[in-house]
Coordinates of C-alpha atoms and ligand atoms in Angstrom, one line a residue:
M3 CA 31.5 -19.3 21.9
N4 CA 29.4 -22.3 20.8
M5 CA 26.8 -22.8 23.4
K6 CA 24.0 -25.3 23.3
K7 CA 20.8 -23.3 23.3
K8 CA 18.3 -23.9 26.1
W9 CA 14.7 -22.9 26.4
W10 CA 15.4 -20.4 29.2
H11 CA 18.3 -18.5 27.7
D12 CA 16.1 -15.7 26.3
K13 CA 13.7 -15.4 29.1
V14 CA 13.0 -12.6 31.5
A15 CA 12.2 -13.6 35.1
Y16 CA 10.4 -11.8 38.0
Q17 CA 10.4 -12.5 41.7
I18 CA 7.2 -12.3 43.6
Y19 CA 7.3 -12.0 47.4
P20 CA 3.8 -13.4 47.9
K21 CA 3.1 -11.9 51.3
S22 CA 3.5 -8.4 49.9
F23 CA 2.3 -8.8 46.3
Y24 CA -1.5 -8.6 46.2
D25 CA -4.2 -9.4 48.8
T26 CA -7.6 -10.6 47.6
N27 CA -9.4 -11.4 50.9
G28 CA -8.6 -8.4 53.0
D29 CA -6.5 -10.1 55.7
G30 CA -3.5 -7.8 54.9
I31 CA -1.4 -10.7 53.5
G32 CA -0.8 -11.2 49.8
D33 CA -2.1 -14.5 48.4
I34 CA -2.0 -16.8 45.4
P35 CA -5.3 -15.7 44.0
G36 CA -3.8 -12.2 44.1
I37 CA -0.9 -13.5 41.9
I38 CA -3.3 -15.0 39.4
E39 CA -5.2 -11.7 39.2
K40 CA -1.9 -9.9 38.3
L41 CA -0.6 -12.4 35.7
D42 CA -1.8 -10.2 32.8
Y43 CA 0.1 -7.3 34.3
L44 CA 3.2 -9.3 34.3
K45 CA 2.6 -10.7 30.8
D46 CA 2.2 -7.1 29.6
L47 CA 5.5 -6.2 31.1
G48 CA 7.1 -9.0 29.2
I49 CA 7.8 -11.5 32.0
D50 CA 8.2 -15.2 31.1
I51 CA 9.3 -16.8 34.4
I52 CA 7.9 -16.1 37.8
W53 CA 9.7 -17.1 41.0
L54 CA 7.6 -17.3 44.1
S55 CA 9.2 -16.9 47.4
P56 CA 7.9 -19.7 49.7
V57 CA 4.2 -20.3 50.0
Y58 CA 4.4 -23.7 51.8
L59 CA 3.0 -24.3 55.2
S60 CA 5.1 -22.3 57.6
P61 CA 5.0 -20.6 61.0
L62 CA 6.6 -17.7 59.1
A63 CA 9.5 -17.2 61.6
D64 CA 11.6 -16.3 58.6
Q65 CA 8.7 -15.4 56.3
G66 CA 8.2 -18.9 54.8
Y67 CA 11.9 -19.9 54.6
D68 CA 11.0 -22.1 57.5
I69 CA 8.9 -24.9 56.0
A70 CA 6.6 -27.1 58.2
D71 CA 5.3 -29.2 55.3
Y72 CA 6.7 -29.3 51.8
Y73 CA 3.5 -30.7 50.4
K74 CA 1.1 -28.1 51.7
I75 CA 0.3 -24.5 50.9
D76 CA 0.1 -22.2 53.9
P77 CA -3.6 -21.2 54.3
R78 CA -2.6 -17.6 54.6
F79 CA -1.4 -17.8 51.0
G80 CA -4.3 -20.0 49.7
T81 CA -4.9 -23.6 48.9
M82 CA -3.3 -26.3 46.7
E83 CA -6.2 -25.7 44.2
D84 CA -5.1 -22.1 44.0
M85 CA -1.5 -23.2 43.3
D86 CA -2.6 -25.6 40.6
R87 CA -4.7 -22.9 39.1
L88 CA -1.8 -20.5 39.1
I89 CA 0.4 -23.0 37.3
N90 CA -2.2 -23.6 34.7
E91 CA -3.1 -19.9 34.2
A92 CA 0.6 -19.2 33.8
K93 CA 0.9 -21.9 31.2
K94 CA -2.0 -20.5 29.2
R95 CA 0.0 -17.3 28.9
D96 CA 3.3 -19.1 28.1
M97 CA 4.7 -18.3 31.5
Y98 CA 6.5 -20.6 33.9
I99 CA 6.2 -20.8 37.7
L100 CA 9.3 -21.4 39.9
M101 CA 8.9 -22.3 43.5
D102 CA 11.5 -21.7 46.1
L103 CA 13.4 -24.9 47.1
V104 CA 14.4 -24.5 50.8
A105 CA 16.3 -27.6 51.5
N106 CA 19.2 -26.6 53.7
H107 CA 16.8 -26.5 56.7
C108 CA 13.1 -27.0 57.5
S109 CA 11.0 -25.5 60.3
D110 CA 11.2 -26.8 63.9
E111 CA 7.5 -27.4 63.5
H112 CA 8.1 -29.9 60.7
E113 CA 7.0 -33.4 61.6
W114 CA 10.6 -34.6 61.1
F115 CA 11.9 -32.3 63.8
Q116 CA 9.1 -33.1 66.1
K117 CA 9.9 -36.8 65.8
A118 CA 13.5 -36.1 66.4
I119 CA 12.6 -34.3 69.6
A120 CA 10.4 -37.2 70.7
D121 CA 13.1 -39.8 69.9
P122 CA 16.6 -38.3 69.3
E123 CA 18.1 -41.7 69.0
G124 CA 15.5 -42.9 66.4
P125 CA 15.7 -42.5 62.6
Y126 CA 14.5 -38.8 62.6
G127 CA 17.3 -37.8 64.9
Q128 CA 19.5 -38.6 62.0
Y129 CA 17.6 -36.2 59.8
F130 CA 19.3 -33.3 61.6
Y131 CA 22.7 -32.6 63.2
L132 CA 22.5 -33.5 66.9
A133 CA 25.1 -33.5 69.5
D134 CA 25.3 -34.4 73.2
A135 CA 24.7 -31.3 75.3
K136 CA 27.1 -32.5 78.0
D137 CA 30.1 -32.1 75.6
G138 CA 29.2 -28.5 75.0
R139 CA 28.7 -26.9 71.5
P140 CA 30.6 -28.9 68.8
C141 CA 31.7 -25.6 67.2
N142 CA 31.7 -21.9 67.6
W143 CA 29.9 -20.9 64.4
R144 CA 27.7 -17.9 64.5
S145 CA 24.2 -18.3 63.0
Y146 CA 23.5 -16.0 60.1
F147 CA 20.8 -14.4 62.2
G148 CA 23.0 -14.0 65.3
G149 CA 24.0 -16.1 68.3
P150 CA 25.5 -19.6 68.4
C151 CA 24.2 -22.0 65.8
W152 CA 23.6 -24.7 68.3
D153 CA 20.6 -24.8 70.6
E154 CA 19.0 -27.2 73.0
L155 CA 16.8 -29.8 71.4
P156 CA 13.8 -29.1 73.6
G157 CA 13.3 -31.5 76.5
T158 CA 16.3 -33.6 75.6
D159 CA 20.0 -33.7 76.5
K160 CA 20.9 -32.9 72.9
L161 CA 21.8 -29.9 70.9
Y162 CA 20.8 -29.3 67.3
L163 CA 22.4 -27.2 64.5
H164 CA 20.8 -24.3 62.8
L165 CA 22.8 -22.0 60.5
F166 CA 19.9 -19.6 60.3
H167 CA 17.2 -18.9 62.8
K168 CA 16.7 -21.3 65.7
K169 CA 13.3 -22.2 64.2
Q170 CA 15.2 -23.4 61.1
P171 CA 17.1 -26.6 62.0
D172 CA 19.6 -27.8 59.4
L173 CA 18.8 -31.0 57.5
N174 CA 21.5 -33.6 57.4
W175 CA 22.3 -34.1 53.7
E176 CA 24.8 -36.8 54.6
N177 CA 21.8 -39.0 55.4
P178 CA 20.6 -40.6 52.1
K179 CA 17.1 -40.8 53.5
V180 CA 17.0 -37.0 53.8
R181 CA 18.1 -36.6 50.2
E182 CA 15.5 -39.1 49.1
E183 CA 12.7 -37.1 50.8
I184 CA 13.9 -33.9 49.1
F185 CA 14.1 -35.5 45.7
Q186 CA 10.7 -37.0 46.0
N187 CA 9.2 -33.7 46.9
I188 CA 10.9 -31.9 44.0
N189 CA 9.6 -34.5 41.6
W190 CA 6.1 -34.2 43.1
W191 CA 6.1 -30.5 42.3
L192 CA 7.6 -30.8 38.9
D193 CA 4.9 -33.4 38.1
K194 CA 2.4 -30.6 38.7
G195 CA 3.9 -28.6 35.9
L196 CA 6.3 -26.2 37.6
G197 CA 9.0 -24.7 35.4
G198 CA 11.6 -25.3 38.0
F199 CA 13.0 -23.9 41.2
R200 CA 15.0 -21.1 42.8
I201 CA 17.3 -22.9 45.2
D202 CA 17.7 -21.3 48.6
A203 CA 21.0 -21.0 50.6
I204 CA 22.2 -24.1 48.9
I205 CA 25.9 -23.8 49.5
N206 CA 25.3 -24.5 53.2
I207 CA 24.1 -28.1 52.7
K208 CA 27.7 -29.4 52.7
K209 CA 29.3 -29.0 56.1
A210 CA 33.0 -29.4 56.8
L211 CA 33.0 -32.3 59.2
P212 CA 33.8 -33.1 61.9
F213 CA 32.5 -29.9 63.4
H214 CA 35.3 -27.7 64.7
D215 CA 36.0 -24.1 65.8
Y216 CA 37.5 -21.4 63.6
P217 CA 39.2 -18.2 65.0
S218 CA 36.6 -16.0 66.5
D219 CA 36.0 -12.7 64.6
R220 CA 33.8 -10.7 67.0
S221 CA 33.7 -10.1 70.8
D222 CA 31.0 -12.8 71.1
G223 CA 33.7 -15.5 70.6
L224 CA 31.9 -16.9 67.6
C225 CA 33.0 -17.0 63.9
S226 CA 31.3 -16.6 60.6
V227 CA 30.0 -19.7 58.8
S228 CA 32.0 -18.6 55.8
N229 CA 35.1 -20.1 57.4
M230 CA 33.5 -23.5 57.2
L231 CA 32.2 -23.0 53.6
K232 CA 35.8 -22.3 52.5
E233 CA 36.9 -25.6 53.9
S234 CA 34.0 -27.8 52.9
Q235 CA 34.5 -30.1 50.0
G236 CA 32.2 -32.3 47.9
I237 CA 29.0 -30.4 47.6
G238 CA 29.1 -31.2 43.9
D239 CA 28.2 -34.9 44.6
F240 CA 25.0 -33.8 46.3
L241 CA 24.1 -31.3 43.7
Q242 CA 24.7 -33.6 40.7
E243 CA 22.7 -36.4 42.4
M244 CA 19.8 -33.9 42.9
K245 CA 20.0 -32.8 39.3
N246 CA 20.1 -36.3 37.9
R247 CA 17.3 -37.5 40.1
T248 CA 15.0 -34.5 39.5
F249 CA 15.5 -31.4 37.3
D250 CA 17.2 -33.2 34.4
K251 CA 14.2 -35.5 33.8
Y252 CA 11.9 -32.5 33.4
D253 CA 14.3 -30.1 31.6
A254 CA 13.5 -27.8 34.5
F255 CA 15.0 -24.4 35.0
T256 CA 17.0 -23.9 38.2
V257 CA 18.6 -20.8 39.6
G258 CA 20.9 -21.2 42.6
E259 CA 21.2 -18.8 45.4
V260 CA 24.9 -19.4 45.9
F261 CA 27.1 -17.3 48.1
D262 CA 30.7 -18.1 48.9
A263 CA 31.2 -20.5 45.9
K264 CA 34.8 -21.2 45.1
P265 CA 35.7 -19.3 41.8
E266 CA 37.2 -22.4 40.2
E267 CA 33.9 -24.2 40.7
L268 CA 31.9 -21.8 38.5
V269 CA 32.0 -24.3 35.7
D270 CA 30.7 -27.1 37.9
F271 CA 27.8 -24.9 39.0
I272 CA 26.6 -23.4 35.8
G273 CA 28.7 -24.8 32.9
E274 CA 27.2 -26.9 30.2
N275 CA 26.5 -29.8 32.6
G276 CA 26.5 -27.7 35.7
H277 CA 24.4 -28.3 38.8
F278 CA 22.1 -25.5 38.0
S279 CA 20.8 -23.6 34.9
T280 CA 22.1 -20.4 36.3
M281 CA 22.9 -18.7 39.6
F282 CA 22.5 -15.1 40.8
D283 CA 25.3 -12.6 40.4
F284 CA 25.6 -11.2 43.8
S285 CA 28.9 -9.3 43.1
T286 CA 27.2 -5.9 43.6
T287 CA 24.9 -6.8 46.5
C288 CA 27.8 -8.3 48.4
F289 CA 30.2 -5.5 47.7
G290 CA 31.6 -3.8 50.8
K291 CA 30.1 -6.3 53.3
S292 CA 32.0 -6.4 56.5
P293 CA 32.6 -9.4 58.8
K294 CA 31.7 -7.1 61.7
G295 CA 28.1 -6.5 60.5
W296 CA 26.0 -4.2 58.5
Y297 CA 27.0 -1.1 60.5
D298 CA 30.5 -1.5 59.2
C299 CA 29.7 -2.0 55.5
Q300 CA 31.5 0.1 52.9
Q301 CA 29.1 1.9 50.5
I302 CA 29.3 1.1 46.9
T303 CA 30.2 3.8 44.3
P304 CA 29.4 3.9 40.6
E305 CA 33.0 2.9 39.8
D306 CA 32.7 -0.1 42.2
Y307 CA 29.4 -1.0 40.6
K308 CA 31.0 -1.1 37.2
A309 CA 34.0 -3.1 38.3
C310 CA 31.7 -5.7 39.9
C311 CA 29.5 -6.1 36.8
F312 CA 32.4 -6.3 34.4
S313 CA 34.3 -8.7 36.5
S314 CA 31.3 -11.1 36.7
Q315 CA 30.7 -10.8 33.0
R316 CA 34.3 -11.6 32.1
K317 CA 34.3 -14.6 34.5
V318 CA 31.1 -16.2 33.2
Q319 CA 30.7 -15.5 29.5
D320 CA 32.7 -18.5 28.3
I321 CA 31.1 -20.7 30.8
G322 CA 27.4 -20.0 31.1
F323 CA 24.9 -17.5 32.3
L324 CA 24.5 -15.6 35.5
A325 CA 21.1 -14.2 36.7
N326 CA 21.3 -10.5 37.0
V327 CA 19.5 -8.6 39.8
I328 CA 19.6 -5.2 41.3
E329 CA 17.5 -6.3 44.3
N330 CA 15.5 -9.1 45.9
H331 CA 13.7 -9.8 49.1
D332 CA 17.0 -9.9 51.1
E333 CA 18.3 -6.6 49.9
P334 CA 17.5 -2.9 50.0
R335 CA 15.8 -1.4 46.9
G336 CA 18.4 -1.2 44.1
V337 CA 17.7 2.4 43.3
S338 CA 18.2 3.4 46.9
H339 CA 21.3 1.3 47.2
Y340 CA 23.3 2.0 44.0
I341 CA 22.3 5.6 43.2
P342 CA 23.9 8.2 45.4
E343 CA 21.4 9.8 47.8
G344 CA 19.8 12.9 46.3
D345 CA 20.2 11.6 42.8
V346 CA 17.3 9.1 42.9
N347 CA 14.9 10.0 40.2
D348 CA 13.2 8.5 37.1
T349 CA 16.2 9.1 34.9
S350 CA 18.7 7.5 37.2
K351 CA 16.3 4.6 37.8
K352 CA 16.0 4.0 34.1
M353 CA 19.8 4.2 33.7
L354 CA 20.2 1.4 36.3
A355 CA 17.5 -0.6 34.5
T356 CA 19.3 -0.2 31.2
V357 CA 22.5 -1.5 32.6
T358 CA 20.9 -4.5 34.3
L359 CA 18.8 -5.6 31.4
M360 CA 21.4 -5.1 28.7
L361 CA 24.2 -7.0 30.4
R362 CA 24.6 -10.7 29.4
G363 CA 22.6 -13.0 31.7
I364 CA 19.1 -13.8 32.7
P365 CA 17.4 -10.7 34.1
F366 CA 15.5 -11.2 37.4
L367 CA 13.3 -8.3 38.3
Y368 CA 11.9 -8.1 41.8
Q369 CA 8.4 -6.9 42.4
G370 CA 8.1 -3.1 42.3
Q371 CA 11.5 -2.7 40.7
E372 CA 9.6 -2.0 37.4
L373 CA 7.9 0.9 39.2
G374 CA 11.1 2.3 40.7
M375 CA 10.1 1.5 44.2
E376 CA 12.4 2.9 46.8
N377 CA 13.6 2.1 50.3
M378 CA 11.2 2.5 53.1
P379 CA 11.6 5.5 55.5
F380 CA 11.2 3.4 58.6
E381 CA 11.2 5.7 61.7
S382 CA 11.9 3.2 64.5
I383 CA 13.2 -0.3 65.1
E384 CA 9.6 -1.1 66.2
D385 CA 8.5 -0.9 62.6
I386 CA 10.9 -3.7 61.6
N387 CA 9.7 -7.2 61.3
D388 CA 12.7 -9.0 59.8
V389 CA 14.8 -11.2 62.1
N390 CA 18.0 -10.4 60.2
T391 CA 17.6 -6.6 60.7
L392 CA 16.7 -6.9 64.3
D393 CA 19.9 -9.0 64.9
E394 CA 22.1 -6.5 63.0
Y395 CA 20.6 -3.7 65.1
K396 CA 21.7 -5.5 68.2
T397 CA 25.2 -6.1 66.7
A398 CA 25.5 -2.4 65.9
K399 CA 24.5 -1.4 69.5
A400 CA 26.9 -4.0 71.0
A401 CA 29.6 -2.3 68.9
G402 CA 28.9 0.9 70.7
L403 CA 26.6 2.8 68.2
S404 CA 23.9 5.0 69.6
D405 CA 20.3 4.0 69.1
E406 CA 20.0 6.5 66.3
A407 CA 23.2 5.6 64.6
A408 CA 22.5 1.9 64.8
L409 CA 19.0 2.4 63.3
K410 CA 20.4 4.5 60.5
A411 CA 23.1 1.9 59.7
V412 CA 20.7 -1.1 59.6
L413 CA 18.0 0.7 57.7
R414 CA 20.3 1.2 54.8
Y415 CA 20.5 -2.6 54.3
S416 CA 17.3 -3.8 55.9
R417 CA 15.5 -6.7 54.2
D418 CA 12.2 -5.0 55.0
N419 CA 12.9 -2.2 52.6
A420 CA 12.0 -4.5 49.7
R421 CA 9.3 -6.3 51.6
T422 CA 6.8 -3.5 52.0
P423 CA 3.6 -4.0 50.0
M424 CA 3.6 -3.7 46.2
Q425 CA 2.3 -0.2 45.2
W426 CA -0.6 -0.8 42.8
S427 CA -2.4 2.5 43.0
D428 CA -2.8 5.7 45.0
Q429 CA -5.8 4.2 46.9
P430 CA -5.5 3.4 50.6
S431 CA -2.7 0.9 51.4
A432 CA -1.5 1.4 47.8
G433 CA -4.3 -0.8 46.6
F434 CA -2.5 -3.8 48.0
T435 CA -5.2 -4.7 50.5
S436 CA -8.6 -3.6 51.6
G437 CA -7.5 -4.5 55.2
T438 CA -4.5 -3.6 57.3
P439 CA -1.3 -4.5 55.5
W440 CA 1.0 -6.9 57.5
L441 CA 3.9 -4.4 57.0
K442 CA 3.6 -0.7 56.5
V443 CA 3.2 0.7 53.0
N444 CA 5.8 3.1 51.8
P445 CA 4.2 6.5 52.1
N446 CA 5.5 7.4 48.6
Y447 CA 2.8 5.2 47.1
T448 CA 0.8 8.2 46.1
R449 CA 3.6 9.2 43.7
I450 CA 5.0 5.8 42.8
N451 CA 2.4 3.2 41.8
A452 CA 1.5 0.9 39.0
A453 CA -1.9 2.5 38.0
S454 CA -0.3 5.8 37.3
Q455 CA 2.6 4.3 35.3
I456 CA 1.0 1.7 33.1
H457 CA -0.4 4.1 30.6
D458 CA 2.3 6.8 31.0
E459 CA 4.8 6.3 28.2
N460 CA 7.5 8.2 30.1
S461 CA 7.1 6.1 33.3
V462 CA 9.8 3.7 34.7
F463 CA 7.3 0.9 34.0
S464 CA 7.1 1.8 30.3
Y465 CA 10.8 2.0 30.2
Y466 CA 11.3 -1.4 31.6
K467 CA 8.7 -2.7 29.1
A468 CA 10.7 -1.1 26.3
L469 CA 14.0 -2.7 27.5
I470 CA 12.4 -6.1 27.8
S471 CA 10.8 -5.8 24.4
L472 CA 14.2 -4.9 22.9
R473 CA 15.6 -8.0 24.4
K474 CA 12.9 -10.0 22.6
N475 CA 13.0 -8.1 19.3
P476 CA 14.0 -10.7 16.7
L477 CA 16.4 -8.2 15.2
Y478 CA 18.5 -7.9 18.3
K479 CA 17.6 -10.9 20.5
D480 CA 20.5 -13.1 19.5
T481 CA 23.0 -10.4 20.3
L482 CA 21.4 -9.5 23.6
V483 CA 21.1 -13.1 24.7
Y484 CA 24.3 -14.6 23.4
G485 CA 26.5 -11.7 22.4
Q486 CA 29.7 -11.1 24.4
T487 CA 30.0 -8.2 26.8
V488 CA 33.0 -6.1 25.9
P489 CA 33.7 -3.1 28.2
Y490 CA 34.2 0.2 26.4
L491 CA 36.2 3.2 27.8
E492 CA 36.4 1.3 31.0
S493 CA 38.5 3.8 32.8
Q494 CA 36.4 6.8 32.1
K495 CA 35.0 7.7 35.5
N496 CA 31.3 7.2 36.2
L497 CA 30.7 6.0 32.7
M498 CA 29.4 2.4 32.4
A499 CA 29.8 1.5 28.7
F500 CA 29.9 -1.8 27.0
F501 CA 29.4 -3.5 23.6
R502 CA 27.2 -6.5 23.1
K503 CA 28.9 -8.2 20.2
G504 CA 26.8 -10.7 18.3
E505 CA 27.8 -12.7 15.2
K506 CA 26.7 -10.0 12.7
Q507 CA 25.9 -7.1 14.9
S508 CA 27.3 -4.8 17.7
L509 CA 25.2 -2.9 20.1
L510 CA 26.7 -0.2 22.4
I511 CA 25.3 0.6 25.8
L512 CA 26.4 3.9 27.3
A513 CA 25.3 4.9 30.8
N514 CA 26.3 8.1 32.5
F515 CA 26.4 7.1 36.2
Q516 CA 26.6 10.6 37.6
N517 CA 24.5 13.8 37.9
E518 CA 26.9 15.9 35.8
P519 CA 26.9 15.6 32.0
Q520 CA 29.8 13.9 30.3
E521 CA 31.2 13.5 26.9
V522 CA 31.7 10.1 25.4
L523 CA 33.7 9.4 22.3
L524 CA 32.0 7.1 19.8
P525 CA 33.8 4.1 18.2
E526 CA 31.7 4.5 15.0
E527 CA 30.0 7.3 13.1
N528 CA 27.0 5.4 12.0
Y529 CA 24.5 4.3 14.5
Q530 CA 20.9 4.0 15.3
I531 CA 19.4 4.9 18.7
L532 CA 17.4 2.1 20.0
I533 CA 16.8 3.3 23.6
N534 CA 17.2 6.6 25.3
N535 CA 16.1 7.5 28.8
C536 CA 16.1 11.2 28.2
P537 CA 14.0 13.3 25.8
Q538 CA 17.0 14.4 23.8
L539 CA 20.5 13.3 22.8
E540 CA 23.2 15.8 22.2
Q541 CA 25.1 14.4 19.2
Q542 CA 28.5 15.7 18.2
E543 CA 30.6 14.7 15.3
H544 CA 32.6 12.0 17.0
S545 CA 31.0 11.9 20.4
L546 CA 27.8 12.2 22.4
K547 CA 27.3 14.5 25.3
L548 CA 25.3 12.5 27.9
Q549 CA 23.2 14.4 30.4
G550 CA 23.3 13.3 34.1
Y551 CA 22.2 9.7 34.3
Q552 CA 21.5 9.5 30.7
A553 CA 21.6 6.0 29.2
V554 CA 21.4 5.0 25.5
V555 CA 21.5 1.8 23.6
L556 CA 22.9 2.2 20.1
A557 CA 23.0 -0.2 17.1
L558 CA 26.3 0.4 15.5
G559 CA 27.1 0.5 11.8
V560 CA 23.6 1.2 10.6
Ligands
TEU617 O1 19.1 -16.3 52.1 C1 20.4 -16.9 52.3 C2 21.3 -16.0 53.0 O2 22.5 -16.3 53.1 C3 20.8 -14.7 53.7 O3 21.0 -14.9 55.0 C4 21.5 -13.5 53.2 O4 22.9 -13.6 53.5 C5 20.9 -12.3 54.0 O5 19.5 -12.4 53.9 C6 21.4 -11.0 53.5 O6 20.9 -10.0 54.2 C7 18.1 -17.2 51.9 C8 16.8 -16.4 51.7 O7 16.8 -15.7 50.5 C9 16.5 -15.6 52.9 O8 15.3 -14.9 52.8 C10 16.3 -16.6 54.0 O9 16.2 -15.9 55.2 C11 17.5 -17.6 54.1 O10 17.9 -18.1 52.9 C12 17.2 -18.7 55.0 O11 16.3 -19.6 54.3
CA618 CA1 -4.8 -12.5 51.8

């Protein structure tokens, strides 16, 4: 396929959750100066693009995804000078900073919302979705964080809409003034030299109007917002306008957080002239989700994992690029989620890394993934901070689960698993802070930490580094960036194997997604081993015998 080359096609990205990354002033909260201090660590790993979860002024009801001022940095994270310094320090190292664009909603503490409360009939009332309380709720949608998505506009006879937390009122994108405010803010940031944005919850900006009910799907009488998303039409007009007015002028990189997109719209979203540069592939993270809640989710198996990845690769490769993740701040740790319990070890972690980084797409690592950080062994619901997990716990209890069973069910998926502090060393609080960390550190930090891995050539960290450097090696780069993904021996159980076929070259990736060894027939007799996550490789005449969780990358025909 002939694809116009873009500056970001061959880049590797990394998500920082600032609150948990590195604290420089001992208040237990990670900060921007902490990110600056760790830029060389990221550069050494091979990272080009850094996405920061929100650092704007915020009451942190949803950890910064509730913005009170889009032009200010929250003092807990630092100052605007720190932010400018970060952008410049990144630039010096040929790295790009992405901020999080949270434009579906703002905070209830934002000036716009405060003005809407003071005068619902005035211009700021139209920045939001308001309705007369006397008529009852305009629709029965359930907020993503539980309960009805309509609440009283304080001190008035109105209701307002919030698809997320009640401290996150939805902005009314139908109002051109709102769009104008957002575009202005985007350009203001891009003028500072940002590389672009990660775009939060964006599918929600277009509501199917007028508001109406859908059949209820739980005993609360409410329904999932996804019903509305299926019905809504015309989001493309908003997104193209945004792109034309902002990103395009700067050749900015954008990655959309898009759930529930319509399959036929993929080309509109990430095709040649798509709304975004790329969007996340959530096929594996979303697998098995149940409308009833987390407690009812179906666990993903290696075969499911393979099917999800290959299906995404097939769908997208003639259209554009997806961004590949195994985890982010909304998900459990990938190694805990995708590798069967009991099998989580350095070899299986490296296997998962091989698959993620060798697939076609833009890899996005999440902080700590490069160290093989694992889910947190939370002991009680009291240890949980995340609003989403607390709500899912309530849902599980309401469905009749015991305290213990409900806890177990939600801990598997809890967003706090990935939000525990980054494990820098075996020093107190994992070297994250000299104070008390805002969220408990995973007790495995004495075993899993950056300091012990950076200089260990067998560590998960060094392995990630090798995979990234393979992606950038001029000999293989073109194939790894642009080459087609062609599944190999697709029906062989717990084997995830695929070619990356470039113009002049074929690479073969073989990953044994199980603890037992398995034999894999080779398509070619001549090959060179580029990557191997085990000390040895058992080579037979026409096949390889892969050990449990062994993964290799082969250059064929050489
Ligand atoms: O997430 C969007 C979203 O749909 C999430 O609710 C997701 O389904 C859930 O977290 C899975 O457990 C984005 C952000 O990534 C998330 O952190 C925010 O809470 C949310 O938007 C609201 O801004
Ligand atoms: Ca701090």
